Short mmCIF file of C-alpha atoms in Angstrom, two decimals:
data_model
loop_
_atom_site.label_atom_id
_atom_site.label_comp_id
_atom_site.label_asym_id
_atom_site.label_seq_id
_atom_site.Cartn_x
_atom_site.Cartn_y
_atom_site.Cartn_z
CA MET A 1 -3.92 -42.14 10.96
CA ASN A 2 -4.73 -38.39 11.62
CA PRO A 3 -2.51 -35.59 10.06
CA LEU A 4 -0.90 -34.73 13.59
CA THR A 5 -0.34 -37.93 14.41
CA ARG A 6 1.39 -38.89 11.07
CA LYS A 7 3.50 -35.88 11.54
CA ILE A 8 4.80 -36.64 15.01
CA LEU A 9 5.28 -40.12 13.86
CA LEU A 10 7.39 -38.85 10.79
CA LEU A 11 9.51 -36.39 13.21
CA SER A 12 10.41 -39.44 15.11
CA ILE A 13 11.43 -41.40 12.45
CA ILE A 14 13.62 -38.39 11.03
CA SER A 15 15.05 -37.60 14.35
CA TYR A 16 15.95 -40.85 15.49
CA VAL A 17 17.66 -41.60 11.87
CA LEU A 18 19.41 -38.30 12.20
CA ILE A 19 20.23 -38.22 15.92
CA SER A 20 21.74 -41.77 16.17
CA ALA A 21 23.25 -42.47 13.10
CA ASN A 22 25.62 -45.31 12.97
CA ALA A 23 25.99 -45.05 17.12
CA GLY A 24 27.06 -48.67 17.00
CA GLY A 25 29.67 -48.20 14.44
CA TYR A 26 32.74 -46.99 16.27
CA SER A 27 34.25 -47.80 19.64
CA ILE A 28 33.79 -46.40 23.23
CA TYR A 29 37.48 -44.38 23.35
CA MET A 30 36.39 -40.78 24.48
CA LEU A 31 37.01 -40.69 28.31
CA ASP A 32 33.69 -39.74 29.45
CA GLU A 33 32.10 -42.07 27.15
CA ALA A 34 34.46 -45.17 28.67
CA ARG A 35 34.09 -44.26 32.47
CA ASN A 36 29.90 -43.57 32.18
CA ALA A 37 29.83 -46.77 29.75
CA GLN A 38 31.68 -49.06 32.06
CA CYS A 39 30.74 -47.79 35.29
CA ALA A 40 27.14 -48.97 34.18
CA ARG A 41 28.28 -52.32 32.99
CA GLU A 42 30.07 -52.75 36.73
CA MET A 43 26.92 -52.03 38.56
CA TRP A 44 24.90 -54.31 35.93
CA GLN A 45 27.15 -56.94 36.41
CA SER A 46 27.13 -56.49 40.57
CA GLY A 47 23.41 -56.03 40.53
CA ASP A 48 24.40 -52.82 42.88
CA LEU A 49 21.98 -50.07 42.05
CA ILE A 50 23.31 -47.77 44.50
CA VAL A 51 27.11 -47.56 44.53
CA PRO A 52 28.89 -46.63 41.12
CA THR A 53 31.96 -47.79 40.63
CA PHE A 54 34.61 -47.92 37.83
CA ASN A 55 37.81 -50.11 37.37
CA GLY A 56 36.47 -51.23 41.08
CA GLU A 57 36.64 -47.93 42.63
CA LEU A 58 34.19 -46.09 43.44
CA ARG A 59 33.18 -43.41 40.83
CA THR A 60 31.81 -39.92 42.70
CA ASP A 61 31.41 -37.89 38.98
CA LYS A 62 27.82 -38.34 38.20
CA PRO A 63 24.34 -39.55 39.91
CA PRO A 64 22.81 -42.79 38.59
CA LEU A 65 20.06 -41.96 36.43
CA HIS A 66 21.99 -42.69 33.12
CA TYR A 67 23.75 -45.97 34.22
CA TYR A 68 20.31 -47.21 34.88
CA PHE A 69 18.93 -46.54 31.32
CA MET A 70 22.44 -48.13 30.15
CA MET A 71 21.85 -50.98 32.24
CA ALA A 72 18.30 -51.32 30.71
CA ALA A 73 19.94 -51.12 27.24
CA TYR A 74 22.59 -53.99 28.23
CA THR A 75 19.97 -55.84 29.14
CA ILE A 76 18.05 -55.52 26.26
CA PHE A 77 21.21 -55.77 23.53
CA GLY A 78 23.62 -57.05 25.29
CA VAL A 79 27.00 -54.85 25.92
CA SER A 80 28.26 -52.91 23.30
CA PRO A 81 28.61 -49.19 22.33
CA PHE A 82 25.30 -49.00 20.59
CA ALA A 83 23.80 -49.99 24.06
CA ALA A 84 25.58 -47.48 26.00
CA ARG A 85 24.56 -45.07 23.33
CA PHE A 86 20.74 -46.03 22.59
CA PHE A 87 19.12 -44.13 25.02
CA SER A 88 21.29 -41.12 24.56
CA GLY A 89 19.33 -41.20 21.03
CA ILE A 90 16.39 -41.63 22.63
CA PHE A 91 16.01 -38.71 24.65
CA GLY A 92 17.21 -36.92 21.74
CA VAL A 93 14.37 -37.75 20.00
CA LEU A 94 11.96 -36.71 22.96
CA THR A 95 13.37 -33.79 23.20
CA VAL A 96 12.77 -32.72 19.70
CA LEU A 97 9.10 -33.94 19.97
CA LEU A 98 9.07 -31.68 23.38
CA THR A 99 10.32 -28.71 21.59
CA PHE A 100 7.66 -29.16 18.72
CA TRP A 101 5.07 -29.90 21.33
CA PHE A 102 5.62 -26.78 23.19
CA THR A 103 6.32 -24.39 20.58
CA THR A 104 3.05 -25.62 18.72
CA LYS A 105 1.22 -25.17 21.95
CA PHE A 106 2.10 -21.37 22.70
CA LEU A 107 3.20 -20.28 19.29
CA ASN A 108 2.31 -21.76 15.71
CA ASP A 109 3.39 -24.64 13.47
CA SER A 110 5.70 -22.91 11.60
CA VAL A 111 7.80 -21.70 14.40
CA ALA A 112 7.53 -25.22 15.63
CA ASN A 113 9.14 -26.43 12.39
CA ILE A 114 11.82 -24.29 12.22
CA ALA A 115 13.12 -24.93 16.01
CA THR A 116 13.20 -28.84 14.76
CA LEU A 117 14.75 -28.00 12.03
CA VAL A 118 17.56 -25.76 14.31
CA LEU A 119 17.98 -28.67 16.34
CA LEU A 120 17.92 -31.61 14.06
CA SER A 121 20.69 -29.42 11.89
CA SER A 122 22.65 -28.55 15.25
CA LEU A 123 26.28 -29.40 15.36
CA GLY A 124 26.33 -29.70 19.16
CA PHE A 125 22.62 -31.32 19.82
CA ILE A 126 23.55 -34.20 17.22
CA PHE A 127 26.68 -34.76 18.84
CA GLN A 128 25.71 -34.53 22.34
CA PHE A 129 22.61 -36.79 21.93
CA HIS A 130 25.30 -39.46 20.25
CA LEU A 131 27.12 -39.70 23.60
CA ALA A 132 27.09 -42.39 26.40
CA VAL A 133 27.19 -39.37 29.01
CA PRO A 134 24.38 -37.86 31.54
CA ASP A 135 23.77 -34.78 29.39
CA PRO A 136 21.24 -35.91 26.97
CA HIS A 137 18.82 -37.07 30.20
CA LEU A 138 19.45 -34.16 31.64
CA ILE A 139 18.83 -31.77 28.87
CA PHE A 140 15.26 -33.53 28.28
CA PHE A 141 14.48 -33.41 31.85
CA VAL A 142 15.08 -29.84 32.61
CA ALA A 143 13.63 -28.85 29.12
CA ALA A 144 10.80 -30.61 30.25
CA GLY A 145 10.57 -29.67 33.77
CA LEU A 146 10.66 -25.89 32.45
CA MET A 147 8.11 -26.09 29.68
CA CYS A 148 5.87 -27.83 32.23
CA LEU A 149 6.64 -25.11 34.37
CA PHE A 150 5.64 -22.34 31.78
CA CYS A 151 2.48 -24.31 31.17
CA TYR A 152 1.23 -23.89 34.69
CA GLN A 153 2.10 -20.47 34.98
CA GLN A 154 -0.06 -19.79 31.69
CA LEU A 155 -2.81 -22.50 32.16
CA GLY A 156 -2.79 -22.76 35.72
CA ARG A 157 -3.54 -26.29 35.71
CA HIS A 158 -1.60 -28.08 38.89
CA LEU A 159 -0.64 -31.32 37.01
CA TYR A 160 1.90 -29.22 34.92
CA LEU A 161 3.28 -28.41 38.19
CA ILE A 162 3.42 -31.47 39.27
CA ILE A 163 5.11 -33.20 36.17
CA SER A 164 7.67 -30.53 36.01
CA TYR A 165 8.97 -31.01 39.73
CA SER A 166 8.54 -34.33 39.13
CA CYS A 167 11.10 -34.01 36.04
CA ILE A 168 13.40 -31.73 37.98
CA GLY A 169 13.43 -34.53 40.18
CA LEU A 170 14.63 -37.04 37.77
CA GLY A 171 16.95 -33.97 36.52
CA THR A 172 18.74 -34.13 40.02
CA LEU A 173 19.13 -38.07 39.53
CA ALA A 174 20.80 -37.46 36.03
CA LYS A 175 23.55 -34.84 37.26
CA GLY A 176 22.78 -33.15 40.38
CA PRO A 177 22.30 -29.62 41.65
CA ILE A 178 22.40 -27.98 38.01
CA ALA A 179 19.09 -29.39 37.44
CA ILE A 180 17.38 -27.32 40.30
CA VAL A 181 19.62 -24.12 40.10
CA ILE A 182 18.96 -23.35 36.22
CA PRO A 183 15.07 -24.10 36.56
CA ALA A 184 15.07 -21.59 39.71
CA LEU A 185 17.29 -19.06 37.93
CA SER A 186 15.50 -19.02 34.62
CA LEU A 187 12.12 -18.64 36.71
CA PHE A 188 13.67 -15.77 38.32
CA THR A 189 15.04 -14.23 35.14
CA TYR A 190 11.76 -14.66 33.28
CA LEU A 191 9.48 -13.08 36.10
CA LEU A 192 12.37 -9.89 36.18
CA LEU A 193 11.81 -9.78 32.22
CA SER A 194 8.32 -10.00 32.69
CA ARG A 195 8.48 -7.06 35.29
CA LYS A 196 6.35 -9.40 37.59
CA LEU A 197 8.99 -10.13 40.20
CA SER A 198 8.09 -10.48 43.77
CA TRP A 199 7.60 -12.78 46.48
CA SER A 200 3.81 -13.52 45.86
CA GLN A 201 4.35 -14.53 42.28
CA ILE A 202 7.31 -16.50 43.16
CA MET A 203 4.82 -18.50 45.68
CA LYS A 204 2.49 -19.08 43.24
CA PHE A 205 4.60 -21.72 41.90
CA LYS A 206 4.60 -23.74 45.27
CA PRO A 207 8.48 -23.75 45.52
CA PHE A 208 8.18 -25.49 48.91
CA THR A 209 5.59 -28.10 47.39
CA GLY A 210 8.29 -28.45 44.11
CA LEU A 211 10.95 -29.25 46.94
CA ALA A 212 9.23 -31.81 48.60
CA ILE A 213 8.53 -33.74 45.31
CA ILE A 214 12.18 -33.15 44.34
CA LEU A 215 13.55 -34.66 47.50
CA LEU A 216 10.68 -37.54 47.51
CA ILE A 217 12.02 -38.43 44.13
CA ALA A 218 16.43 -37.85 44.39
CA MET A 219 16.80 -38.12 48.05
CA PRO A 220 16.26 -41.87 48.45
CA TRP A 221 19.43 -42.38 46.43
CA TYR A 222 21.64 -39.78 47.50
CA LEU A 223 20.86 -41.09 51.37
CA ALA A 224 21.50 -44.68 50.33
CA VAL A 225 24.74 -44.23 48.60
CA HIS A 226 25.38 -41.50 51.31
CA MET A 227 25.52 -44.29 53.52
CA GLY A 228 26.88 -47.22 51.47
CA THR A 229 30.13 -45.43 50.93
CA ASP A 230 30.45 -43.82 54.53
CA GLY A 231 29.95 -40.47 52.93
CA ALA A 232 32.43 -40.71 50.32
CA TRP A 233 30.53 -40.68 47.42
CA THR A 234 28.78 -37.37 48.80
CA LYS A 235 31.80 -35.98 49.67
CA GLY A 236 33.46 -36.23 46.41
CA PHE A 237 30.53 -35.32 44.15
CA PHE A 238 29.58 -31.99 45.85
CA LEU A 239 32.73 -30.84 47.10
CA ASN A 240 35.15 -32.25 43.51
CA HIS A 241 32.61 -32.07 40.97
CA ASN A 242 30.24 -29.41 41.90
CA ILE A 243 31.62 -26.54 44.36
CA ASN A 244 35.16 -26.99 43.42
CA ARG A 245 34.14 -26.92 39.49
CA PHE A 246 32.26 -24.09 39.69
CA ALA A 247 34.78 -22.05 42.02
CA SER A 248 38.18 -23.06 40.04
CA PRO A 249 38.85 -24.38 36.37
CA LYS A 250 38.71 -28.24 36.46
CA GLU A 251 41.28 -30.38 34.37
CA GLY A 252 42.55 -26.79 33.02
CA HIS A 253 39.18 -26.13 31.45
CA GLY A 254 39.09 -22.49 32.32
CA GLY A 255 38.49 -19.20 30.15
CA SER A 256 36.93 -15.78 29.47
CA VAL A 257 33.58 -15.26 30.83
CA LEU A 258 32.74 -14.73 26.60
CA LEU A 259 33.22 -18.53 26.28
CA PRO A 260 29.65 -19.84 27.03
CA SER A 261 28.35 -17.30 24.32
CA ILE A 262 31.16 -18.45 21.91
CA PHE A 263 29.89 -22.44 22.71
CA VAL A 264 26.19 -21.75 22.26
CA ILE A 265 26.82 -20.03 18.57
CA LEU A 266 29.67 -22.68 17.30
CA THR A 267 27.66 -25.88 19.04
CA MET A 268 24.31 -24.88 17.56
CA LEU A 269 25.44 -24.42 13.66
CA PRO A 270 24.64 -23.64 11.35
CA LEU A 271 21.20 -21.67 12.15
CA SER A 272 22.62 -20.14 15.34
CA VAL A 273 24.32 -17.73 12.93
CA PHE A 274 20.84 -15.83 13.32
CA LEU A 275 20.77 -16.25 17.06
CA PRO A 276 22.27 -12.26 17.73
CA GLN A 277 19.23 -10.75 15.38
CA ALA A 278 16.81 -13.36 16.90
CA LEU A 279 17.51 -12.42 20.51
CA THR A 280 17.65 -8.81 20.12
CA LYS A 281 14.13 -9.13 17.97
CA ALA A 282 12.99 -11.22 21.02
CA LEU A 283 14.43 -8.83 23.62
CA LYS A 284 12.42 -5.83 22.07
CA ASP A 285 9.23 -7.95 21.38
CA ARG A 286 7.59 -8.69 24.61
CA GLU A 287 4.12 -9.66 23.54
CA LYS A 288 5.15 -13.02 23.41
CA PRO A 289 5.60 -14.74 27.14
CA VAL A 290 6.80 -17.99 25.72
CA ILE A 291 9.50 -15.63 23.71
CA ILE A 292 10.27 -13.82 27.00
CA PHE A 293 10.42 -17.10 29.02
CA SER A 294 12.83 -18.93 26.26
CA VAL A 295 15.04 -15.73 26.49
CA ALA A 296 14.62 -16.19 30.28
CA VAL A 297 16.67 -19.82 30.00
CA LEU A 298 19.10 -18.93 27.29
CA LEU A 299 20.22 -15.87 29.38
CA SER A 300 20.30 -17.82 32.66
CA VAL A 301 22.30 -20.95 31.11
CA VAL A 302 25.10 -18.38 29.72
CA ILE A 303 25.10 -16.19 32.63
CA PHE A 304 25.36 -19.10 34.97
CA PHE A 305 28.58 -20.90 33.06
CA SER A 306 30.07 -17.43 32.18
CA ILE A 307 30.42 -17.15 36.04
CA ALA A 308 31.61 -20.72 36.68
CA SER A 309 35.17 -21.39 36.63
CA THR A 310 35.02 -24.51 34.82
CA LYS A 311 33.84 -23.64 31.03
CA LEU A 312 33.28 -26.66 28.34
CA PRO A 313 31.09 -26.61 25.29
CA GLY A 314 28.62 -28.88 26.55
CA TYR A 315 27.39 -27.48 29.63
CA VAL A 316 25.69 -24.93 27.53
CA SER A 317 23.40 -27.46 25.71
CA LEU A 318 20.56 -27.04 28.18
CA LEU A 319 19.38 -24.10 26.38
CA PHE A 320 19.17 -25.92 23.09
CA PRO A 321 15.49 -26.16 22.81
CA PHE A 322 15.02 -22.69 23.59
CA ALA A 323 17.65 -20.99 21.37
CA ALA A 324 15.87 -22.98 19.02
CA ILE A 325 12.41 -21.32 19.69
CA VAL A 326 14.32 -17.99 19.50
CA VAL A 327 15.46 -18.51 16.37
CA GLY A 328 12.50 -20.16 14.90
CA TYR A 329 10.30 -17.32 16.33
CA TRP A 330 12.73 -14.65 14.24
CA LEU A 331 12.83 -16.71 10.91
CA GLN A 332 8.95 -17.96 11.24
CA ASP A 333 8.30 -15.43 7.96
CA TRP A 334 11.16 -16.25 6.33
CA GLU A 335 9.59 -14.94 3.14
CA SER A 336 9.33 -11.69 4.68
CA LEU A 337 12.78 -11.19 6.02
CA SER A 338 15.01 -8.73 3.67
CA ARG A 339 18.26 -10.64 2.38
CA LYS A 340 20.15 -7.70 3.82
CA LYS A 341 19.17 -8.80 7.00
CA LEU A 342 20.35 -12.69 6.58
CA LEU A 343 22.88 -12.42 4.09
CA PRO A 344 25.86 -11.21 6.30
CA ALA A 345 25.30 -14.28 8.64
CA ALA A 346 24.93 -16.85 5.94
CA LEU A 347 28.14 -15.44 4.47
CA ILE A 348 29.90 -15.98 8.10
CA PHE A 349 28.46 -19.55 8.18
CA CYS A 350 29.61 -20.07 4.36
CA LEU A 351 33.11 -18.95 5.66
CA VAL A 352 32.85 -21.44 8.82
CA SER A 353 31.96 -24.56 6.50
CA ALA A 354 35.28 -23.41 3.92
CA GLY A 355 37.33 -23.56 7.20
CA LEU A 356 36.05 -26.81 8.30
CA LEU A 357 37.56 -28.31 4.87
CA TRP A 358 40.63 -26.26 5.03
CA GLY A 359 41.26 -26.64 8.55
CA THR A 360 40.86 -30.18 8.39
CA SER A 361 43.18 -30.92 5.54
CA ILE A 362 45.71 -28.85 7.64
CA PHE A 363 44.90 -30.11 11.14
CA ILE A 364 44.85 -34.31 10.16
CA PRO A 365 48.03 -34.57 8.49
CA LYS A 366 49.98 -32.75 11.36
CA THR A 367 47.79 -34.75 13.97
CA LYS A 368 50.08 -37.83 15.50
CA GLY A 369 48.30 -40.93 15.01
CA ILE A 370 45.65 -39.93 11.93
CA GLU A 371 48.12 -38.33 9.80
CA SER A 372 47.59 -40.64 6.81
CA LEU A 373 43.84 -39.94 6.79
CA GLY A 374 44.13 -36.59 5.00
CA GLU A 375 41.51 -37.51 2.61
CA LEU A 376 39.04 -37.14 5.27
CA SER A 377 38.90 -33.51 4.95
CA TRP A 378 37.23 -33.98 1.61
CA PHE A 379 34.06 -35.25 3.30
CA PHE A 380 32.94 -31.32 4.08
CA LEU A 381 33.08 -30.57 0.70
CA PRO A 382 29.36 -31.20 0.33
CA GLY A 383 28.61 -28.95 3.26
CA MET A 384 30.57 -26.15 1.99
CA LEU A 385 28.96 -26.36 -1.62
CA LEU A 386 25.48 -26.47 0.16
CA SER A 387 26.61 -23.54 2.40
CA LEU A 388 27.65 -21.78 -0.68
CA ALA A 389 24.46 -22.30 -2.17
CA ALA A 390 22.84 -20.70 0.33
CA VAL A 391 24.50 -17.55 0.32
CA ILE A 392 23.63 -17.52 -3.32
CA LEU A 393 20.09 -18.39 -2.89
CA ILE A 394 19.58 -15.67 -0.29
CA SER A 395 21.02 -12.82 -2.35
CA SER A 396 18.36 -13.99 -5.09
CA ASN A 397 15.64 -13.36 -2.25
CA ARG A 398 15.16 -17.18 -2.15
CA ILE A 399 15.20 -17.31 1.38
CA LYS A 400 13.35 -20.24 2.55
CA ALA A 401 15.59 -22.45 -0.13
CA GLY A 402 18.46 -20.87 1.46
CA ILE A 403 17.73 -21.35 4.82
CA LEU A 404 17.07 -24.80 3.87
CA ALA A 405 19.90 -25.42 2.33
CA MET A 406 22.23 -24.04 5.51
CA ALA A 407 20.69 -26.63 7.59
CA ILE A 408 20.85 -29.84 5.31
CA SER A 409 24.44 -28.73 4.73
CA PHE A 410 25.35 -29.58 8.59
CA MET A 411 22.72 -32.90 8.58
CA ILE A 412 24.96 -34.16 5.63
CA THR A 413 28.09 -33.16 7.02
CA HIS A 414 27.13 -35.09 10.42
CA GLN A 415 26.16 -38.22 8.70
CA LEU A 416 29.28 -38.56 6.62
CA SER A 417 30.88 -37.95 10.08
CA PHE A 418 29.52 -40.55 12.03
CA TYR A 419 29.25 -43.01 9.15
CA PHE A 420 32.82 -42.35 7.57
CA ILE A 421 35.04 -39.83 9.44
CA PHE A 422 34.45 -41.23 13.03
CA PRO A 423 34.75 -45.11 12.08
CA ARG A 424 38.04 -44.00 9.95
CA VAL A 425 39.44 -41.98 12.93
CA ASP A 426 38.32 -44.71 15.64
CA ALA A 427 40.42 -47.60 13.79
CA LYS A 428 43.50 -45.34 14.45
CA ASN A 429 42.89 -45.16 18.23
CA PRO A 430 45.31 -47.40 20.37
CA VAL A 431 42.85 -49.40 22.04
CA ARG A 432 41.89 -50.91 18.83
CA LYS A 433 44.94 -51.28 17.44
CA THR A 434 46.02 -53.27 20.54
CA ALA A 435 42.80 -55.02 21.40
CA SER A 436 43.79 -58.58 20.60
CA LEU A 437 47.28 -58.21 22.27
CA VAL A 438 45.75 -57.28 25.39
CA GLN A 439 42.47 -59.61 25.50
CA LYS A 440 44.85 -62.59 25.03
CA ALA A 441 46.80 -61.38 27.93
CA ALA A 442 46.83 -63.94 30.95
CA ASN A 443 47.24 -61.23 33.21
CA LEU A 444 47.25 -57.44 32.89
CA VAL A 445 48.09 -54.59 35.12
CA HIS A 446 48.77 -51.09 34.92
CA TYR A 447 51.20 -48.84 35.97
CA LYS A 448 50.18 -45.19 37.38
CA ARG A 449 48.20 -44.23 33.90
CA ILE A 450 46.15 -45.93 31.73
CA ASN A 451 43.62 -45.14 28.63
CA GLN A 452 40.61 -45.90 30.43
CA ALA A 453 38.97 -47.26 27.22
CA TYR A 454 41.07 -50.32 27.70
CA ILE A 455 38.54 -50.89 31.12
CA TRP A 456 35.50 -50.72 28.99
CA LEU A 457 37.20 -52.94 26.14
CA LEU A 458 38.32 -55.80 28.39
CA GLY A 459 35.51 -55.27 30.85
CA GLN A 460 36.95 -56.17 33.99
CA GLU A 461 39.09 -54.52 36.24
CA VAL A 462 42.64 -53.89 35.38
CA PRO A 463 44.88 -53.63 38.79
CA ALA A 464 46.69 -50.66 39.49
CA ALA A 465 50.28 -50.29 40.72
CA ASN A 466 51.62 -46.69 41.72
CA SER A 467 55.18 -47.92 42.35
CA ILE A 468 57.70 -50.22 41.23
CA VAL A 469 57.57 -51.98 44.25
CA GLU A 470 53.95 -52.65 43.68
CA LEU A 471 54.58 -53.63 40.07
CA GLN A 472 57.12 -56.11 40.97
CA ARG A 473 55.15 -57.39 43.62
CA TYR A 474 52.17 -58.23 41.26
CA MET A 475 54.52 -59.62 38.54
CA ASP A 476 55.99 -61.73 40.67
CA ASP A 477 52.47 -63.59 42.02
CA HIS A 478 51.28 -63.06 38.14
CA PRO A 479 53.19 -64.70 35.74
CA GLU A 480 52.68 -63.90 32.02
CA THR A 481 51.93 -60.19 32.89
CA LEU A 482 51.19 -57.49 30.32
CA VAL A 483 51.51 -54.05 31.77
CA ILE A 484 49.84 -51.00 30.25
CA SER A 485 51.37 -47.87 30.99
CA ARG A 486 52.83 -44.30 29.16
CA LYS A 487 55.61 -43.26 27.51
CA ARG A 488 56.98 -40.60 30.08
CA TYR A 489 56.83 -43.70 32.56
CA LEU A 490 59.43 -46.13 30.64
CA PRO A 491 62.41 -44.59 32.62
CA GLU A 492 61.05 -45.66 35.98
CA LEU A 493 60.60 -48.98 34.08
CA GLU A 494 64.02 -49.72 33.15
CA GLY A 495 65.26 -51.91 35.88
CA LEU A 496 62.48 -54.22 35.38
CA LYS A 497 62.77 -57.13 33.01
CA LEU A 498 60.25 -56.00 30.52
CA GLN A 499 60.31 -56.09 26.81
CA GLU A 500 58.00 -53.36 24.76
CA LEU A 501 55.33 -54.74 22.91
CA ALA A 502 53.40 -51.99 21.85
CA ARG A 503 53.72 -48.37 21.51
CA GLU A 504 50.75 -46.03 20.07
CA ILE A 505 49.60 -42.63 20.38
CA ASP A 506 46.75 -41.74 22.27
CA LEU A 507 44.42 -39.61 19.87
CA PHE A 508 44.01 -35.76 20.24
CA ASP A 509 45.89 -36.29 23.92
CA ASN A 510 49.30 -35.72 24.29
CA THR A 511 50.17 -39.20 25.74
CA THR A 512 51.59 -42.62 24.20
CA THR A 513 50.21 -45.40 25.37
CA VAL A 514 53.07 -48.65 25.82
CA ILE A 515 52.44 -51.94 26.40
CA LEU A 516 55.21 -54.17 28.07
CA GLY A 517 55.23 -57.89 28.77
CA GLN A 518 57.66 -60.29 30.90
CA PRO A 519 60.35 -61.60 28.52
CA LYS A 520 59.58 -65.70 27.63
#
C-alpha cells in the first residue's frame, strides 16, 4: 500500500469514527430528524419513489435524494436511528476526503491537513453530519460541484465540468434551487474578485450546457411529483419552503443580518476563532486562485443568507469546506506565526470553553425535563482544560501544539456529547418515557398537535382529530383509544370521558405532551 493510499484510508477511518460516533445510540427525537426519517420509511414501505408522505399526508418540505439513501440503509440495516443517520455520516467522510483532495491538488499537504483538522474538530460540521436530514448530502454535492467547477477553470478538462453540473443536479434533488443559486453566486463573486467578470468569461463555463445536465438529472422527479400530486408538492415546496422562507421569517427564525456571520464562527469552533484573521489575509493575498475561490464561496453563502429573512445556523454549513481551506492556508506556517497574532483568539476560545461548562451547569438544572442531569456539565471539563493548555502552549510559542490542543479539546467534547450527554438527555424525552404505553395501545389518535417523534417511534400513521366532534366520532368507532395531545388543549377535552395517563414535558420546547385514555 503506497503512502497516499494509506493516508486516505487512515483519514477515512478517523473521519468515520468522529463523524458517526454513537449515531445509533440515541433515539430519533428532533423534529426535522423525525419527519425526514419517517417520511423515508413511509416511501420505503409503500414502494413509492415519487410522492413523499409523513403520517400519511403529503410532505412538501424537501426533495427526495436523502430519502433514497435512508431507504437503502433501511434495506441493509433495518429501520433504526443508526440506519436513518448512516449515509449522513458517509457523506461527512466523503466531504472530508473531497476537501483533502482538492486542497492537496491546488495548495499542499500542510494546508490540506489543517483544513481536515478544522472540519473534524468543528462543532457544526460533526453535528450536521450526525443528523438524518438532507443537509449532509447537499453540503457534499455543492462542494463537489464547486470544486470541480474550479478544476475545470484551472485545468480546462471538460470531464470536470460534466461532474460539476452533475453534482449540482444531485444537490438540486437533495434540497432544491439553493444547490444552483450558491454555485452561481459563488462563480460570479469569484470572477468579480479575480477582476475577470465578463460575459465571455461566464460563457467559458458553458452555463446552458450545465443547465441542461442539471435538468436532465433533477427534472424527471420534479415533473413526476408535480403530476402525481396535481401540483400540490410543487406549490408547497417552491412557494412555501423557498420563496416564502426567503422573503419572510419562517417559524420565528428571523434576526439581524449579522447572524449568518456569527453562525459561521460559532458552528466552526474551535479553529474558526482564527477565521477573521485568515479571511483578512486571504482578501489581501490574491496570488492563489484557489484561495480567492474559497473566499468567494464563503462570502456568497454569508451574503445570501444575510439577505434571506429566515436565518438558521445550519444554513451556513455549505461554506464549511471552503472556510476550512481559508483557515488552513493561514495556519499552514504555524511555527512562523507570532503568539501575538494567535493568543487573543485562543483566549476567546478558552473563555467559550469555560462558558460551556459554566453555562450548562446553570442551564441544565433550570431546564424542565432535564433538571436532574446537572452533573452532565462536567463532561465539558476536559475540553475546558485542554483549551487552557492551548493558551499556555501558544503563549510559550509552542504554536503547533497549542493549535492541536484546541482542536482535540472539541474532538473530545464531541465524543463525550454523543456517547454520554445525548443518550442521558434522550432518556428524558417524553416519547421515550411513554413508549411502552403508546406501543401497547389498541388504537391511537392525536388531538390537534402531536410530538412528531411518536410517528417515527410507532412506524405507523396516527390519525388526527382537529375538533371535539371528530375526536368523539373516532373514539366511538374505536374502543380502547389512547389520545395523544398537549396540555394546552386539556380544557377543550374536559367534556369527554377521558383519564389522564401520562404528562411529560417536551424537551427544549415550551409544550407538554399528555396521553389520555378511555376509562375501563
